[in-house]
Short mmCIF file of C-alpha atoms (C1' of nucleotides) in Angstrom, two decimals:
data_model
loop_
_atom_site.label_atom_id
_atom_site.label_comp_id
_atom_site.label_asym_id
_atom_site.label_seq_id
_atom_site.Cartn_x
_atom_site.Cartn_y
_atom_site.Cartn_z
CA UNK A 1 6.50 14.24 1.60
CA UNK A 2 3.88 11.71 2.59
CA UNK A 3 5.58 10.23 5.61
CA UNK A 4 4.56 6.63 5.79
CA UNK A 5 6.29 6.29 9.12
CA UNK A 6 3.68 8.35 10.80
CA UNK A 7 1.02 5.78 10.14
CA UNK A 8 2.07 3.35 12.84
CA UNK A 9 2.91 6.14 15.21
CA UNK A 10 -0.51 7.70 14.81
CA UNK A 11 -2.27 4.37 15.13
CA UNK A 12 -0.41 3.43 18.30
CA UNK A 13 -1.07 6.82 19.83
CA UNK A 14 -4.73 6.55 18.96
CA UNK A 15 -5.12 3.07 20.42
CA UNK A 16 -3.34 4.00 23.61
CA UNK A 17 -5.80 6.86 24.07
CA UNK A 18 -8.36 4.24 25.00
CA UNK A 19 -6.13 2.78 27.65
CA UNK A 20 -2.70 1.23 28.29
CA UNK A 21 -1.72 -1.81 26.25
CA UNK A 22 1.26 -4.09 25.85
CA UNK A 23 2.98 -4.83 22.55
CA UNK A 24 1.34 -8.11 21.76
CA UNK A 25 -2.19 -6.82 22.28
CA UNK A 26 -1.32 -3.59 20.49
CA UNK A 27 -0.33 -5.56 17.44
CA UNK A 28 -3.58 -7.52 17.50
CA UNK A 29 -5.63 -4.33 17.61
CA UNK A 30 -3.47 -2.74 14.94
CA UNK A 31 -4.09 -5.69 12.65
CA UNK A 32 -7.83 -5.37 13.08
CA UNK A 33 -7.81 -1.63 12.79
CA UNK A 34 -5.68 -1.01 9.76
CA UNK A 35 -6.05 -2.56 6.36
CA UNK A 36 -3.59 -5.02 7.87
CA UNK A 37 -6.54 -6.93 9.14
CA UNK A 38 -7.38 -7.92 5.60
CA UNK A 39 -4.59 -10.16 4.46
CA UNK A 40 -1.31 -8.72 5.62
CA UNK A 41 -0.29 -8.39 9.22
CA UNK A 42 2.05 -6.04 10.98
CA UNK A 43 5.21 -7.80 12.06
CA UNK A 44 6.93 -7.55 15.40
CA UNK A 45 10.00 -6.46 13.54
CA UNK A 46 8.14 -3.26 12.76
CA UNK A 47 6.16 -2.80 15.92
CA UNK A 48 8.69 -3.23 18.68
CA UNK A 49 11.39 -0.97 17.23
CA UNK A 50 8.68 1.63 16.58
CA UNK A 51 7.56 1.42 20.21
CA UNK A 52 11.14 1.80 21.42
CA UNK A 53 11.55 4.84 19.23
CA UNK A 54 8.35 6.43 20.50
CA UNK A 55 9.42 5.66 24.02
CA UNK A 56 12.73 7.41 23.47
CA UNK A 57 10.98 10.49 22.13
CA UNK A 58 8.71 10.55 25.18
CA UNK A 59 5.47 10.03 23.24
CA UNK A 60 4.69 6.93 25.25
CA UNK A 61 5.97 5.49 28.51
CA UNK A 62 6.95 1.93 29.34
CA UNK A 63 5.65 0.32 32.49
CA UNK A 64 7.22 -2.95 33.54
CA UNK A 65 5.69 -2.98 37.00
CA UNK A 66 2.78 -5.26 36.19
CA UNK A 67 4.14 -8.78 35.70
CA UNK A 68 2.86 -10.83 32.82
CA UNK A 69 -0.22 -12.80 33.80
CA UNK A 70 0.36 -15.71 31.49
CA UNK A 71 4.10 -15.97 31.20
CA UNK A 72 6.43 -14.81 33.92
CA UNK A 73 8.15 -12.43 31.57
CA UNK A 74 8.32 -8.69 32.19
CA UNK A 75 5.40 -7.69 30.05
CA UNK A 76 5.75 -4.08 29.03
CA UNK A 77 2.66 -1.94 29.26
CA UNK A 78 2.66 1.25 27.21
CA UNK A 79 0.83 4.46 28.04
CA UNK A 80 0.42 7.74 26.17
CA UNK A 81 2.23 10.62 27.80
CA UNK A 82 0.96 14.20 27.75
CA UNK A 83 3.47 14.88 24.99
CA UNK A 84 2.00 11.93 23.12
CA UNK A 85 -1.50 13.36 23.45
CA UNK A 86 -0.27 16.66 22.07
CA UNK A 87 1.43 14.92 19.18
CA UNK A 88 -1.72 12.91 18.47
CA UNK A 89 -3.84 16.04 18.24
CA UNK A 90 -1.21 17.66 16.06
CA UNK A 91 -1.13 14.69 13.70
CA UNK A 92 -4.92 14.48 13.56
CA UNK A 93 -5.19 18.19 12.80
CA UNK A 94 -2.63 18.00 10.04
CA UNK A 95 -4.42 19.74 7.19
CA UNK A 96 -1.83 19.10 4.49
CA UNK A 97 -1.87 16.44 1.78
CA UNK A 98 -0.55 13.82 4.17
CA UNK A 99 -3.97 13.70 5.77
CA UNK A 100 -5.57 12.62 2.51
CA UNK A 101 -3.15 9.96 1.43
CA UNK A 102 -4.62 6.51 1.21
CA UNK A 103 -2.62 4.99 4.02
CA UNK A 104 -2.93 7.66 6.66
CA UNK A 105 -6.52 8.57 5.87
CA UNK A 106 -7.87 5.26 7.12
CA UNK A 107 -6.07 5.63 10.41
CA UNK A 108 -7.17 9.21 10.87
CA UNK A 109 -10.73 8.25 10.09
CA UNK A 110 -10.69 5.39 12.58
CA UNK A 111 -9.75 7.82 15.34
CA UNK A 112 -12.18 10.53 14.37
CA UNK A 113 -13.93 10.08 17.68
CA UNK A 114 -10.90 11.65 19.36
CA UNK A 115 -10.90 14.71 17.12
CA UNK A 116 -13.17 17.76 17.02
CA UNK A 117 -15.82 18.03 14.35
CA UNK A 118 -14.07 20.84 12.45
CA UNK A 119 -11.07 18.65 11.89
CA UNK A 120 -13.16 15.70 10.85
CA UNK A 121 -14.89 17.85 8.28
CA UNK A 122 -11.65 19.31 7.00
CA UNK A 123 -10.04 15.92 6.54
CA UNK A 124 -13.11 14.45 4.84
CA UNK A 125 -13.44 17.37 2.44
CA UNK A 126 -9.74 17.40 1.68
CA UNK A 127 -9.84 13.72 0.93
CA UNK A 128 -12.81 14.10 -1.37
CA UNK A 129 -11.19 16.94 -3.28
CA UNK A 130 -8.06 14.90 -3.69
CA UNK A 131 -10.00 11.93 -5.04
CA UNK A 132 -11.96 14.12 -7.44
CA UNK A 133 -8.71 15.51 -8.83
CA UNK A 134 -7.50 12.00 -9.36
CA UNK A 135 -10.72 11.03 -11.03
CA UNK A 136 -10.43 13.89 -13.49
CA UNK A 137 -6.91 12.82 -14.40
CA UNK A 138 -7.76 9.13 -14.55
CA UNK A 139 -10.79 9.69 -16.73
CA UNK A 140 -8.74 11.83 -19.08
CA UNK A 141 -6.13 9.07 -19.31
CA UNK A 142 -8.83 6.51 -19.92
CA UNK A 143 -10.37 8.51 -22.74
CA UNK A 144 -6.98 9.18 -24.28
CA UNK A 145 -5.67 5.62 -24.24
CA UNK A 146 -8.91 3.70 -24.74
CA UNK A 147 -8.36 3.33 -28.46
CA UNK A 148 -4.97 1.67 -28.21
CA UNK A 149 -5.10 0.02 -24.81
CA UNK A 150 -6.29 -3.54 -24.85
CA UNK A 151 -9.55 -4.70 -23.36
CA UNK A 152 -8.28 -6.04 -20.08
CA UNK A 153 -6.03 -3.11 -19.26
CA UNK A 154 -8.81 -0.61 -19.83
CA UNK A 155 -11.33 -2.76 -17.97
CA UNK A 156 -9.03 -2.72 -14.97
CA UNK A 157 -8.66 1.02 -15.27
CA UNK A 158 -12.42 1.43 -15.48
CA UNK A 159 -12.97 -0.73 -12.43
CA UNK A 160 -10.48 1.34 -10.47
CA UNK A 161 -12.17 4.57 -11.45
CA UNK A 162 -15.53 3.20 -10.39
CA UNK A 163 -14.07 2.29 -7.03
CA UNK A 164 -12.87 5.82 -6.49
CA UNK A 165 -16.27 7.17 -7.52
CA UNK A 166 -17.83 4.93 -4.90
CA UNK A 167 -15.51 6.30 -2.25
CA UNK A 168 -16.40 9.85 -3.24
CA UNK A 169 -20.08 9.06 -2.70
CA UNK A 170 -19.25 7.57 0.67
CA UNK A 171 -17.33 10.67 1.66
CA UNK A 172 -20.17 12.90 0.55
CA UNK A 173 -22.59 11.07 2.80
CA UNK A 174 -20.22 11.38 5.72
CA UNK A 175 -19.67 15.07 5.07
CA UNK A 176 -23.40 15.68 5.02
CA UNK A 177 -23.82 13.82 8.31
CA UNK A 178 -20.94 15.75 9.86
CA UNK A 179 -22.43 19.06 8.76
CA UNK A 180 -25.76 18.07 10.25
CA UNK A 181 -24.05 17.27 13.51
CA UNK A 182 -22.28 20.61 13.52
CA UNK A 183 -25.47 22.56 12.94
CA UNK A 184 -27.28 20.93 15.83
CA UNK A 185 -24.47 21.66 18.22
CA UNK A 186 -26.65 23.52 20.66
CA UNK A 187 -28.63 20.39 21.43
CA UNK A 188 -26.09 17.73 22.33
CA UNK A 189 -28.68 15.01 22.01
CA UNK A 190 -26.34 12.80 20.05
CA UNK A 191 -22.69 13.11 20.99
CA UNK A 192 -19.97 11.16 19.28
CA UNK A 193 -19.42 7.95 21.20
CA UNK A 194 -16.22 8.98 22.92
CA UNK A 195 -15.97 5.71 24.81
CA UNK A 196 -15.31 7.32 28.14
CA UNK A 197 -11.72 6.07 28.49
CA UNK A 198 -9.93 9.27 27.69
CA UNK A 199 -11.87 12.20 29.00
CA UNK A 200 -9.50 14.66 27.43
CA UNK A 201 -12.07 17.08 26.21
CA UNK A 202 -9.74 19.79 27.35
CA UNK A 203 -8.00 21.91 24.74
CA UNK A 204 -8.37 20.03 21.50
CA UNK A 205 -6.34 22.87 19.98
CA UNK A 206 -9.32 23.29 17.65
CA UNK A 207 -8.16 24.27 14.19
CA UNK A 208 -4.67 25.46 13.59
CA UNK A 209 -5.49 26.97 10.24
CA UNK B 1 11.58 -14.49 -1.63
CA UNK B 2 11.26 -11.30 -3.65
CA UNK B 3 7.51 -11.43 -3.76
CA UNK B 4 6.91 -7.78 -4.34
CA UNK B 5 9.93 -7.42 -6.57
CA UNK B 6 8.19 -9.31 -9.27
CA UNK B 7 5.59 -6.64 -9.79
CA UNK B 8 7.80 -4.20 -11.66
CA UNK B 9 9.57 -7.00 -13.46
CA UNK B 10 6.31 -8.47 -14.70
CA UNK B 11 4.95 -5.08 -15.71
CA UNK B 12 8.08 -4.18 -17.66
CA UNK B 13 8.12 -7.53 -19.38
CA UNK B 14 4.46 -7.16 -20.29
CA UNK B 15 4.86 -3.67 -21.68
CA UNK B 16 7.88 -4.62 -23.73
CA UNK B 17 5.85 -7.39 -25.33
CA UNK B 18 4.04 -4.70 -27.26
CA UNK B 19 7.28 -3.25 -28.56
CA UNK B 20 10.65 -1.80 -27.53
CA UNK B 21 10.66 1.21 -25.21
CA UNK B 22 13.18 3.38 -23.43
CA UNK B 23 13.22 4.03 -19.70
CA UNK B 24 11.44 7.34 -19.70
CA UNK B 25 8.52 6.15 -21.80
CA UNK B 26 8.41 2.88 -19.88
CA UNK B 27 7.94 4.80 -16.67
CA UNK B 28 5.11 6.85 -18.20
CA UNK B 29 3.28 3.70 -19.30
CA UNK B 30 3.93 2.03 -15.96
CA UNK B 31 2.39 5.00 -14.16
CA UNK B 32 -0.75 4.78 -16.27
CA UNK B 33 -0.95 1.04 -16.06
CA UNK B 34 -0.44 0.35 -12.41
CA UNK B 35 -2.24 1.86 -9.49
CA UNK B 36 0.68 4.24 -9.67
CA UNK B 37 -1.32 6.26 -12.11
CA UNK B 38 -3.68 7.23 -9.34
CA UNK B 39 -1.68 9.36 -7.01
CA UNK B 40 1.75 7.91 -6.56
CA UNK B 41 4.28 7.62 -9.31
CA UNK B 42 7.12 5.21 -9.85
CA UNK B 43 10.47 6.87 -9.31
CA UNK B 44 13.52 6.59 -11.50
CA UNK B 45 15.38 5.40 -8.48
CA UNK B 46 13.29 2.26 -8.68
CA UNK B 47 12.96 1.86 -12.41
CA UNK B 48 16.50 2.24 -13.69
CA UNK B 49 18.16 -0.11 -11.21
CA UNK B 50 15.39 -2.63 -11.93
CA UNK B 51 16.06 -2.36 -15.67
CA UNK B 52 19.80 -2.83 -15.12
CA UNK B 53 19.10 -5.89 -13.03
CA UNK B 54 16.80 -7.38 -15.65
CA UNK B 55 19.38 -6.61 -18.29
CA UNK B 56 22.04 -8.45 -16.34
CA UNK B 57 19.81 -11.49 -16.00
CA UNK B 58 19.17 -11.46 -19.76
CA UNK B 59 15.44 -10.88 -19.50
CA UNK B 60 15.71 -7.73 -21.58
CA UNK B 61 18.37 -6.30 -23.86
CA UNK B 62 19.69 -2.76 -24.05
CA UNK B 63 20.02 -1.09 -27.41
CA UNK B 64 21.97 2.13 -27.53
CA UNK B 65 22.21 2.28 -31.29
CA UNK B 66 19.31 4.64 -31.87
CA UNK B 67 20.38 8.08 -30.69
CA UNK B 68 17.98 10.13 -28.62
CA UNK B 69 15.75 12.24 -30.85
CA UNK B 70 15.25 15.11 -28.46
CA UNK B 71 18.45 15.25 -26.48
CA UNK B 72 21.72 14.04 -27.86
CA UNK B 73 22.15 11.57 -25.04
CA UNK B 74 22.46 7.86 -25.64
CA UNK B 75 18.84 6.91 -25.13
CA UNK B 76 18.63 3.26 -24.19
CA UNK B 77 15.93 1.23 -25.86
CA UNK B 78 14.90 -1.98 -24.12
CA UNK B 79 13.60 -5.12 -25.76
CA UNK B 80 12.34 -8.42 -24.37
CA UNK B 81 14.64 -11.32 -25.04
CA UNK B 82 13.44 -14.86 -25.65
CA UNK B 83 14.36 -15.63 -22.08
CA UNK B 84 12.25 -12.66 -21.01
CA UNK B 85 9.27 -14.01 -22.93
CA UNK B 86 9.66 -17.34 -21.23
CA UNK B 87 9.89 -15.69 -17.84
CA UNK B 88 6.81 -13.61 -18.60
CA UNK B 89 4.77 -16.69 -19.42
CA UNK B 90 6.08 -18.38 -16.32
CA UNK B 91 5.13 -15.44 -14.11
CA UNK B 92 1.72 -15.12 -15.71
CA UNK B 93 1.01 -18.83 -15.20
CA UNK B 94 2.06 -18.70 -11.58
CA UNK B 95 -0.87 -20.32 -9.86
CA UNK B 96 0.31 -19.80 -6.27
CA UNK B 97 -0.88 -17.19 -3.78
CA UNK B 98 1.41 -14.56 -5.26
CA UNK B 99 -0.92 -14.36 -8.23
CA UNK B 100 -3.80 -13.22 -6.03
CA UNK B 101 -2.04 -10.61 -3.98
CA UNK B 102 -3.41 -7.15 -4.41
CA UNK B 103 -0.35 -5.71 -6.02
CA UNK B 104 0.48 -8.38 -8.54
CA UNK B 105 -3.09 -9.21 -9.45
CA UNK B 106 -3.66 -5.85 -11.13
CA UNK B 107 -0.60 -6.27 -13.27
CA UNK B 108 -1.45 -9.81 -14.22
CA UNK B 109 -4.96 -8.79 -15.12
CA UNK B 110 -3.74 -5.93 -17.29
CA UNK B 111 -1.72 -8.37 -19.34
CA UNK B 112 -4.38 -11.03 -19.59
CA UNK B 113 -4.49 -10.54 -23.34
CA UNK B 114 -1.06 -12.18 -23.51
CA UNK B 115 -2.11 -15.25 -21.54
CA UNK B 116 -4.27 -18.24 -22.50
CA UNK B 117 -7.83 -18.45 -21.27
CA UNK B 118 -7.16 -21.29 -18.81
CA UNK B 119 -4.66 -19.16 -16.96
CA UNK B 120 -6.95 -16.16 -16.93
CA UNK B 121 -9.68 -18.29 -15.42
CA UNK B 122 -7.36 -19.82 -12.87
CA UNK B 123 -6.07 -16.44 -11.70
CA UNK B 124 -9.55 -14.92 -11.52
CA UNK B 125 -10.95 -17.82 -9.54
CA UNK B 126 -7.98 -17.92 -7.22
CA UNK B 127 -8.34 -14.24 -6.55
CA UNK B 128 -12.04 -14.56 -5.82
CA UNK B 129 -11.48 -17.42 -3.41
CA UNK B 130 -8.82 -15.46 -1.61
CA UNK B 131 -11.10 -12.43 -1.26
CA UNK B 132 -13.96 -14.57 0.00
CA UNK B 133 -11.72 -16.02 2.69
CA UNK B 134 -10.79 -12.54 3.74
CA UNK B 135 -14.40 -11.50 3.81
CA UNK B 136 -15.28 -14.35 6.12
CA UNK B 137 -12.54 -13.36 8.53
CA UNK B 138 -13.31 -9.66 8.29
CA UNK B 139 -17.02 -10.16 8.91
CA UNK B 140 -16.25 -12.34 11.91
CA UNK B 141 -13.97 -9.63 13.29
CA UNK B 142 -16.60 -7.00 12.65
CA UNK B 143 -19.29 -8.98 14.49
CA UNK B 144 -16.97 -9.70 17.39
CA UNK B 145 -15.71 -6.15 17.95
CA UNK B 146 -18.79 -4.21 16.93
CA UNK B 147 -19.97 -3.77 20.48
CA UNK B 148 -16.82 -2.12 21.77
CA UNK B 149 -15.42 -0.46 18.67
CA UNK B 150 -16.49 3.12 18.19
CA UNK B 151 -18.68 4.31 15.38
CA UNK B 152 -16.00 5.62 13.04
CA UNK B 153 -13.68 2.64 13.32
CA UNK B 154 -16.46 0.18 12.57
CA UNK B 155 -17.83 2.35 9.77
CA UNK B 156 -14.41 2.25 8.13
CA UNK B 157 -14.28 -1.49 8.56
CA UNK B 158 -17.74 -1.84 7.05
CA UNK B 159 -16.83 0.33 4.08
CA UNK B 160 -13.74 -1.79 3.43
CA UNK B 161 -15.73 -5.00 3.54
CA UNK B 162 -18.26 -3.57 1.11
CA UNK B 163 -15.46 -2.70 -1.27
CA UNK B 164 -14.21 -6.26 -1.21
CA UNK B 165 -17.72 -7.54 -1.83
CA UNK B 166 -17.92 -5.27 -4.84
CA UNK B 167 -14.69 -6.71 -6.18
CA UNK B 168 -15.99 -10.23 -5.72
CA UNK B 169 -19.04 -9.38 -7.84
CA UNK B 170 -16.78 -7.88 -10.48
CA UNK B 171 -14.68 -11.04 -10.52
CA UNK B 172 -17.75 -13.22 -10.80
CA UNK B 173 -18.89 -11.33 -13.88
CA UNK B 174 -15.47 -11.72 -15.43
CA UNK B 175 -15.33 -15.41 -14.64
CA UNK B 176 -18.74 -15.96 -16.22
CA UNK B 177 -17.61 -14.10 -19.34
CA UNK B 178 -14.40 -16.09 -19.46
CA UNK B 179 -16.28 -19.37 -19.15
CA UNK B 180 -18.62 -18.31 -21.91
CA UNK B 181 -15.65 -17.55 -24.09
CA UNK B 182 -14.13 -20.94 -23.35
CA UNK B 183 -17.33 -22.81 -24.18
CA UNK B 184 -17.93 -21.03 -27.45
CA UNK B 185 -14.36 -21.13 -28.63
CA UNK B 186 -15.52 -21.34 -32.22
CA UNK B 187 -17.13 -17.90 -32.05
CA UNK B 188 -14.80 -15.58 -30.15
CA UNK B 189 -14.87 -11.81 -29.74
CA UNK B 190 -17.22 -11.63 -26.78
CA UNK B 191 -16.29 -8.43 -25.00
CA UNK B 192 -15.56 -8.00 -21.33
CA UNK B 193 -18.63 -6.61 -19.57
CA UNK B 194 -18.63 -2.92 -18.90
CA UNK B 195 -17.03 -1.82 -22.11
CA UNK B 196 -19.87 0.28 -23.42
CA UNK B 197 -19.47 3.37 -21.29
CA UNK B 198 -19.89 4.66 -17.77
CA UNK B 199 -22.72 2.43 -16.76
CA UNK B 200 -22.32 2.62 -13.03
CA UNK B 201 -24.52 -0.10 -11.70
CA UNK B 202 -24.23 0.99 -8.09
CA UNK B 203 -27.20 -0.58 -6.44
CA UNK B 204 -27.58 0.68 -2.87
CA UNK B 205 -28.22 -2.77 -1.50
CA UNK B 206 -24.70 -3.93 -0.97
CA UNK B 207 -24.67 -5.91 2.21
CA UNK B 208 -25.57 -9.54 2.20
CA UNK B 209 -25.77 -10.04 5.87
"C1'" DG C 1 3.49 -34.61 24.26
"C1'" DT C 2 3.02 -31.60 20.74
"C1'" DT C 3 0.65 -27.79 18.87
"C1'" DA C 4 -1.11 -23.20 19.61
"C1'" DG C 5 -1.06 -18.92 21.88
"C1'" DC C 6 1.34 -15.56 24.84
"C1'" DA C 7 5.25 -12.28 24.93
"C1'" DT C 8 9.52 -9.72 23.57
"C1'" DG C 9 12.94 -8.85 20.88
"C1'" DT C 10 17.35 -8.79 16.94
"C1'" DA C 11 19.60 -9.26 12.23
"C1'" DA C 12 19.50 -9.21 7.45
"C1'" DG C 13 17.62 -7.67 3.64
"C1'" DG C 14 14.09 -6.11 -0.03
"C1'" DA C 15 11.52 -2.58 -2.24
"C1'" DG C 16 10.84 1.83 -2.93
"C1'" DT C 17 11.42 7.02 -2.01
"C1'" DT C 18 13.73 11.55 -2.04
"C1'" DA C 19 17.46 14.24 -3.19
"C1'" DC C 20 21.15 14.91 -6.02
"C1'" DA C 21 23.77 15.23 -10.59
"C1'" DT C 22 23.74 16.39 -15.58
"C1'" DG C 23 22.28 18.50 -19.70
"C1'" DA C 24 19.64 19.24 -24.03
"C1'" DT C 25 15.09 21.12 -26.29
"C1'" DT C 26 10.64 23.02 -26.47
"C1'" DT C 27 7.21 25.94 -24.70
"C1'" DT C 28 5.67 30.05 -22.19
"C1'" DA D 1 14.73 34.42 -19.63
"C1'" DA D 2 12.31 30.86 -17.12
"C1'" DA D 3 9.94 26.72 -16.81
"C1'" DA D 4 8.58 22.36 -18.38
"C1'" DT D 5 9.70 18.13 -20.68
"C1'" DC D 6 12.97 14.84 -22.22
"C1'" DA D 7 16.46 11.46 -20.52
"C1'" DT D 8 19.54 8.75 -17.46
"C1'" DG D 9 21.39 7.68 -13.54
"C1'" DT D 10 23.54 7.34 -8.12
"C1'" DA D 11 23.48 7.64 -2.87
"C1'" DA D 12 21.34 7.71 1.23
"C1'" DC D 13 17.57 6.68 3.58
"C1'" DT D 14 12.97 4.69 5.43
"C1'" DC D 15 9.67 1.40 6.13
"C1'" DC D 16 8.61 -2.97 6.52
"C1'" DT D 17 9.23 -8.17 6.12
"C1'" DT D 18 11.23 -12.66 7.03
"C1'" DA D 19 13.78 -15.48 9.73
"C1'" DC D 20 15.81 -16.23 13.96
"C1'" DA D 21 16.13 -16.48 19.21
"C1'" DT D 22 13.87 -17.36 23.70
"C1'" DG D 23 10.74 -19.41 26.85
"C1'" DC D 24 6.39 -20.02 29.36
"C1'" DT D 25 1.37 -21.94 29.65
"C1'" DA D 26 -3.04 -23.83 28.05
"C1'" DA D 27 -5.38 -26.98 25.26
"C1'" DC D 28 -5.85 -31.04 22.22
#
DNA sequence: GTTAGCATGTAAGGAGTTACATGATTTT
DNA sequence: AAAATCATGTAACTCCTTACATGCTAAC
């Protein structure tokens, strides 16, 4: 399982929810958004074929009407279709392990504003549980191999474990905040900054499970 | 240029320095050693072809003499050759950017015990510089997009930056320890900080600006 | 007048995954 | 009797990267 391919798809869908974009700008945003921004960058060799594929499966539409402002070339502007919006909600609601994997979690989290609170909470809690399971295993490994493993190897292991512990604390804070927001639902004094762009408050499918 | 391909090669070479191993056991150690241990595991579809390739290029040798103890199958025991040892030292000494990439850094660090202090220091400092460059860029991005980015996206960004800052502090501690070890060469056996137990020094003040 | 940024793509290939194939032994 | 662990491999596939191809405009 653990489809990696969905990561770009989800990210593109999420970005296009805020408004239409062309490939070049999409890539720039993607690089900022994803871990790509730190170090690695997404190549055109990945992006453009992915866009073509999504276009073929009707998740997004191509619009060549607006000519490029800088160059004279037919700049292609992409928009989410209704099918794309459906798919986005489906992907965001995905409750299975895929939602807690390292690579897709970051993307999901970044687009939390476009998902209902129940789903946010479910993804956050699932992620935390997953990390705690890992921690248990990792700590067991550490204790078991500490005697024979050399200093550097076990120091690296220890550092990794500490990093996961830090993320668990972060998740716990977020979960608490999310719960607080859910409880005070009756008084919408502090809504999630939905950014106006996509006013698709209609039928978020809520929870599927 | 086979940048990523070196990670398994280096890890196998490093593990075999401690003694001969067969594929199955090698994979188990690799999973503990690398980030693979947390979550993902290395598949046989990667390992065995990689071993064959290394065998062809004389970095390791196959030994089918010892029969499998459990099954009757011809268990293949791998050993580092002299050429493999040379290659290992060469890879460990690699001062270029490859040595600071996320994926190869962890492996290099885990095998620091097999490298001289100068190389350890060089790799640690290179890594820290690289991370600090990233931080500068990431913080600039954060400041620039903070206005328009929504809460969740920027929170994720912030969390990532904080994680990198944490790693920089970790590296600085290690570098200081390494320098201390270099200066007092006559009296060795100064341990790497953090050996004594789970002393999580997570101070809440993490941001520097 | 050359570098940098805008803008869209294709071709070749690397690295790794899943699924498949085989079969023995130990544990449940 | 079934399941897990030991043990080695191959084939097909996916995702992504690098290098290439094209050409226009703004800035230095």
